[in-house]
Coordinates of C-alpha atoms in Angstrom, one line a residue:
M1 CA -76.4 33.4 62.6
T2 CA -78.1 33.9 59.0
L3 CA -77.1 32.9 55.5
S4 CA -77.0 35.6 52.7
N5 CA -80.1 33.1 51.1
G6 CA -82.2 33.5 54.4
Y7 CA -81.4 30.0 55.9
D8 CA -80.4 30.1 59.3
I9 CA -77.2 28.7 60.6
P10 CA -76.3 27.5 64.4
Q11 CA -72.8 29.3 64.9
I12 CA -71.1 26.4 66.9
G13 CA -72.3 22.7 66.0
V14 CA -70.3 18.9 65.9
G15 CA -67.9 18.1 63.6
T16 CA -67.3 14.2 63.0
W17 CA -64.0 14.3 61.4
T18 CA -62.6 11.3 62.2
L19 CA -65.7 9.0 63.7
R20 CA -67.0 6.2 62.1
G21 CA -69.4 3.1 62.8
D22 CA -71.0 3.2 66.0
T23 CA -69.2 5.8 67.7
A24 CA -70.0 8.5 64.9
R25 CA -73.6 7.3 65.3
E26 CA -73.4 7.5 69.1
N27 CA -71.4 10.9 69.3
V28 CA -74.2 12.4 66.9
R29 CA -77.0 10.5 69.2
L30 CA -75.3 12.7 72.2
A31 CA -74.1 15.8 70.9
L32 CA -78.2 16.6 69.7
E33 CA -79.1 15.7 73.5
H34 CA -77.0 18.2 74.2
G35 CA -78.7 20.7 72.7
F36 CA -76.8 20.9 69.0
R37 CA -78.4 21.4 66.2
H38 CA -75.8 21.4 63.7
I39 CA -73.4 18.3 62.4
D40 CA -70.8 18.8 59.8
T41 CA -70.1 15.6 58.2
A42 CA -68.5 14.6 54.5
Q43 CA -68.4 11.9 51.9
G44 CA -65.2 11.8 52.5
Y45 CA -65.5 10.6 56.2
E46 CA -67.2 7.3 55.5
N47 CA -69.4 7.8 58.2
E48 CA -72.7 9.8 56.1
E49 CA -75.0 6.8 57.1
Y50 CA -74.1 6.7 60.4
V51 CA -74.2 10.2 61.1
G52 CA -77.8 9.8 59.7
L53 CA -78.7 6.6 62.2
G54 CA -77.7 9.2 65.4
I55 CA -80.0 11.6 63.7
A56 CA -82.9 9.1 64.0
D57 CA -81.8 8.2 66.9
S58 CA -82.1 11.2 68.8
G59 CA -85.7 11.8 68.2
I60 CA -85.2 14.6 67.1
A61 CA -87.3 16.1 64.9
R62 CA -85.0 16.7 60.8
N63 CA -86.1 20.6 60.4
E64 CA -84.6 21.4 63.9
I65 CA -81.5 20.0 62.6
F66 CA -78.8 21.6 60.0
L67 CA -77.1 19.1 58.5
T68 CA -73.7 19.7 56.5
T69 CA -71.8 17.5 54.2
K70 CA -68.9 17.8 51.2
V71 CA -68.2 16.8 47.9
A72 CA -64.9 14.2 48.1
T73 CA -62.2 15.1 46.1
N74 CA -61.9 11.3 44.2
I75 CA -65.4 12.4 42.8
M76 CA -65.1 15.8 41.9
R77 CA -62.3 14.0 40.1
E78 CA -65.5 11.9 37.9
G79 CA -66.8 14.2 36.4
V80 CA -70.3 16.2 37.0
R81 CA -72.5 12.2 36.9
S82 CA -70.2 11.5 39.6
V83 CA -71.0 14.7 41.7
R84 CA -75.1 14.1 41.0
N85 CA -74.9 10.2 41.7
S86 CA -73.1 10.9 44.7
I87 CA -75.4 13.8 46.3
E88 CA -77.9 11.2 45.2
K89 CA -75.9 8.9 47.6
S90 CA -75.3 11.2 50.5
L91 CA -79.5 12.4 50.6
R92 CA -79.5 7.9 51.1
K93 CA -77.1 7.8 53.5
L94 CA -78.0 10.6 55.7
N95 CA -82.1 9.2 55.6
T96 CA -82.8 12.6 54.1
S97 CA -84.9 14.2 52.0
Y98 CA -82.9 17.4 51.8
I99 CA -79.3 18.6 53.0
D100 CA -79.2 22.2 54.8
L101 CA -75.6 22.6 53.3
L102 CA -73.7 20.9 50.6
L103 CA -70.1 21.5 50.3
I104 CA -67.0 21.2 47.4
H105 CA -64.5 20.2 49.6
W106 CA -61.3 21.0 48.1
P107 CA -60.7 23.3 45.1
V108 CA -59.4 20.2 42.9
K109 CA -58.2 21.8 39.9
D110 CA -60.6 21.6 36.4
C111 CA -63.2 20.1 38.7
V112 CA -64.7 23.0 40.7
K113 CA -66.7 24.1 37.7
H114 CA -68.6 20.3 36.6
T115 CA -69.4 20.4 40.5
W116 CA -70.7 23.3 41.1
Q117 CA -73.3 23.5 38.6
A118 CA -74.7 20.3 39.8
M119 CA -74.4 21.6 43.5
E120 CA -77.0 24.4 41.6
E121 CA -79.2 21.6 39.9
Y122 CA -79.7 20.0 43.1
V123 CA -80.8 23.7 44.7
R124 CA -82.7 24.2 41.9
Q125 CA -84.5 20.8 43.1
G126 CA -84.8 21.9 46.3
K127 CA -83.1 18.6 47.7
V128 CA -79.9 20.9 48.7
R129 CA -81.0 23.9 50.6
S130 CA -77.0 26.2 50.3
I131 CA -73.8 25.3 49.2
G132 CA -70.8 26.3 49.4
I133 CA -67.0 25.9 49.5
S134 CA -64.0 25.0 51.9
N135 CA -60.9 25.1 51.9
F136 CA -60.9 28.3 49.2
N137 CA -58.1 30.7 48.8
K138 CA -59.6 34.3 47.0
H139 CA -58.3 33.4 43.5
H140 CA -60.4 29.7 43.9
L141 CA -63.7 32.3 45.2
D142 CA -62.9 35.2 42.5
E143 CA -62.6 31.9 39.6
L144 CA -65.9 30.2 41.2
L145 CA -68.1 33.7 41.1
S146 CA -67.3 34.6 37.7
Y147 CA -69.6 32.0 36.2
A148 CA -72.1 31.0 40.0
D149 CA -75.3 31.2 39.2
I150 CA -75.6 30.9 43.3
R151 CA -73.2 32.2 45.6
P152 CA -72.0 29.7 48.0
V153 CA -73.1 31.2 51.4
I154 CA -69.9 29.4 53.3
N155 CA -66.3 28.5 53.0
Q156 CA -65.2 26.4 55.4
I157 CA -61.4 26.8 56.4
E158 CA -58.6 26.3 59.2
V159 CA -59.3 28.5 61.7
H160 CA -57.7 28.3 65.2
P161 CA -55.3 31.2 67.5
L162 CA -52.1 29.9 65.9
M163 CA -53.8 30.5 61.8
T164 CA -56.6 33.3 62.6
Q165 CA -56.9 33.6 58.7
E166 CA -57.9 37.4 59.6
E167 CA -57.3 38.5 55.3
N168 CA -59.0 35.6 54.4
I169 CA -62.3 36.2 56.3
A170 CA -62.3 39.8 55.5
I171 CA -62.6 38.7 51.9
N172 CA -65.5 36.5 52.2
H173 CA -67.1 38.7 54.9
E174 CA -66.7 41.4 52.2
L175 CA -68.3 38.8 49.5
G176 CA -71.9 38.0 51.8
I177 CA -70.0 35.1 52.9
Q178 CA -70.4 33.4 56.3
V179 CA -66.9 31.1 57.1
M180 CA -66.9 28.5 59.2
A181 CA -64.0 27.5 61.4
W182 CA -62.6 24.0 61.2
G183 CA -60.0 22.3 63.2
P184 CA -60.6 25.8 66.4
F185 CA -58.3 23.9 68.4
G186 CA -55.4 22.5 65.7
Q187 CA -54.8 18.7 64.8
N188 CA -52.0 16.5 64.9
D189 CA -48.7 18.2 67.2
I190 CA -49.6 21.4 67.1
D191 CA -50.6 22.5 70.8
V192 CA -53.3 24.9 70.7
L193 CA -55.0 24.6 73.9
G194 CA -51.4 24.7 76.2
N195 CA -50.5 27.7 75.2
P196 CA -50.1 29.9 78.2
L197 CA -51.5 33.0 77.1
L198 CA -55.2 30.8 76.5
Q199 CA -54.0 29.4 79.8
T200 CA -54.1 32.6 81.5
L201 CA -57.3 34.1 80.5
A202 CA -59.2 30.5 81.5
K203 CA -58.0 31.6 84.8
K204 CA -59.6 34.7 84.4
Y205 CA -62.7 34.1 82.9
Q206 CA -62.8 31.2 85.5
K207 CA -63.3 28.7 82.1
T208 CA -61.2 26.2 80.0
A209 CA -59.2 26.9 77.7
S210 CA -61.0 25.1 74.6
Q211 CA -64.3 27.8 75.6
I212 CA -61.9 30.6 75.4
V213 CA -60.8 29.8 71.9
L214 CA -64.4 28.6 71.1
R215 CA -65.8 32.2 72.3
W216 CA -62.7 34.4 69.9
I217 CA -64.4 32.8 67.3
I218 CA -68.0 33.5 68.3
Q219 CA -66.9 37.2 68.7
R220 CA -65.2 36.7 65.3
N221 CA -68.8 36.0 63.9
L222 CA -68.0 33.5 62.6
I223 CA -69.3 30.0 62.3
T224 CA -67.0 26.5 64.1
I225 CA -67.6 23.3 64.6
P226 CA -65.3 21.2 66.9
R227 CA -65.0 17.5 66.6
A228 CA -67.7 16.0 68.2
K229 CA -66.2 14.5 71.8
P230 CA -69.0 13.3 74.5
N231 CA -66.8 14.6 77.1
H232 CA -66.7 18.3 75.9
F233 CA -70.4 18.7 74.7
A234 CA -71.3 20.6 77.6
E235 CA -68.3 22.8 78.3
N236 CA -68.6 23.0 74.6
M237 CA -72.0 24.6 74.8
D238 CA -71.5 26.8 77.5
I239 CA -69.8 29.3 75.8
M240 CA -72.5 32.6 75.3
T241 CA -72.1 33.3 79.4
F242 CA -69.3 35.4 79.4
R243 CA -67.7 37.7 76.5
L244 CA -64.1 38.4 76.0
S245 CA -62.7 42.0 76.3
D246 CA -61.2 43.5 73.2
E247 CA -57.7 43.5 74.1
D248 CA -57.6 40.2 75.2
M249 CA -59.9 39.0 72.1
L250 CA -56.1 41.3 70.4
A251 CA -54.0 39.3 72.6
I252 CA -54.9 36.2 71.1
S253 CA -55.4 36.9 67.1
A254 CA -51.6 37.8 68.4
L255 CA -50.5 34.6 68.8
N256 CA -51.3 33.8 64.8
Q257 CA -47.9 32.1 63.3
N258 CA -50.2 30.9 60.3
L259 CA -49.4 27.4 61.3
R260 CA -51.9 24.7 59.3
S261 CA -52.4 21.5 61.1
N262 CA -50.9 19.4 58.3
V263 CA -48.4 21.8 56.2
L264 CA -50.9 19.1 53.8
N265 CA -53.5 20.9 54.7
D266 CA -52.8 23.9 52.3
P267 CA -55.5 24.9 49.5
E268 CA -52.9 25.3 46.6
T269 CA -50.8 21.9 47.5
F270 CA -53.2 19.4 49.2
P271 CA -52.9 16.0 47.8
W272 CA -56.1 14.2 48.1

């Protein structure tokens, strides 16, 4: 998939949230060996160093990998100097001369503008290729666009069959901003994959429920980053060999309940 600034991004990658230490290192290496070329991390995940080691262990050339990280909320609150220092630390920890995609992790009130302007500096320096946002609603995005010299290319938001985000996605697409779906299978107590419709469709297409969900996301022209779990790598990669019917796409979307996997994950009220 091509971003608005001309860079290409793999439509499916792997997320590394909750992965720490050598587990993060090994899972990233295995993901790359299984053919994934998009790795998503964040300063707040506290695993950038191990993600970088996993990339090095894989032997895959850096220019074949699309690497995403995010500026942490606590760093944003500390001011522009801390944002700059954090980006330099991310580059060192990831052992890379450039970051493919740098995101603002959450729309921290009164902290987005100086964070964005620091990120723009790194694009101009060639140390960051693309910049974007995460968990932004329309009013957050409108405010950012009022002063941004470089437009965001991605908005990474929670998307799964119980949280379809149709209006938010449409707004972003109209602005030329691609949407990356995090948490495609839900999290915590939300049982997305056990939904009877998804189980029925899995039997119909002779796939797993997780493959049905990923295919539903891909057919919506979204990018997605299911968490890096080695026992699902081959399964998650095998979603380009079938296509859901229009009727089944609509049926999955009709499952929407605007249900977040964690009530705290609300861009308007998040506590971190």
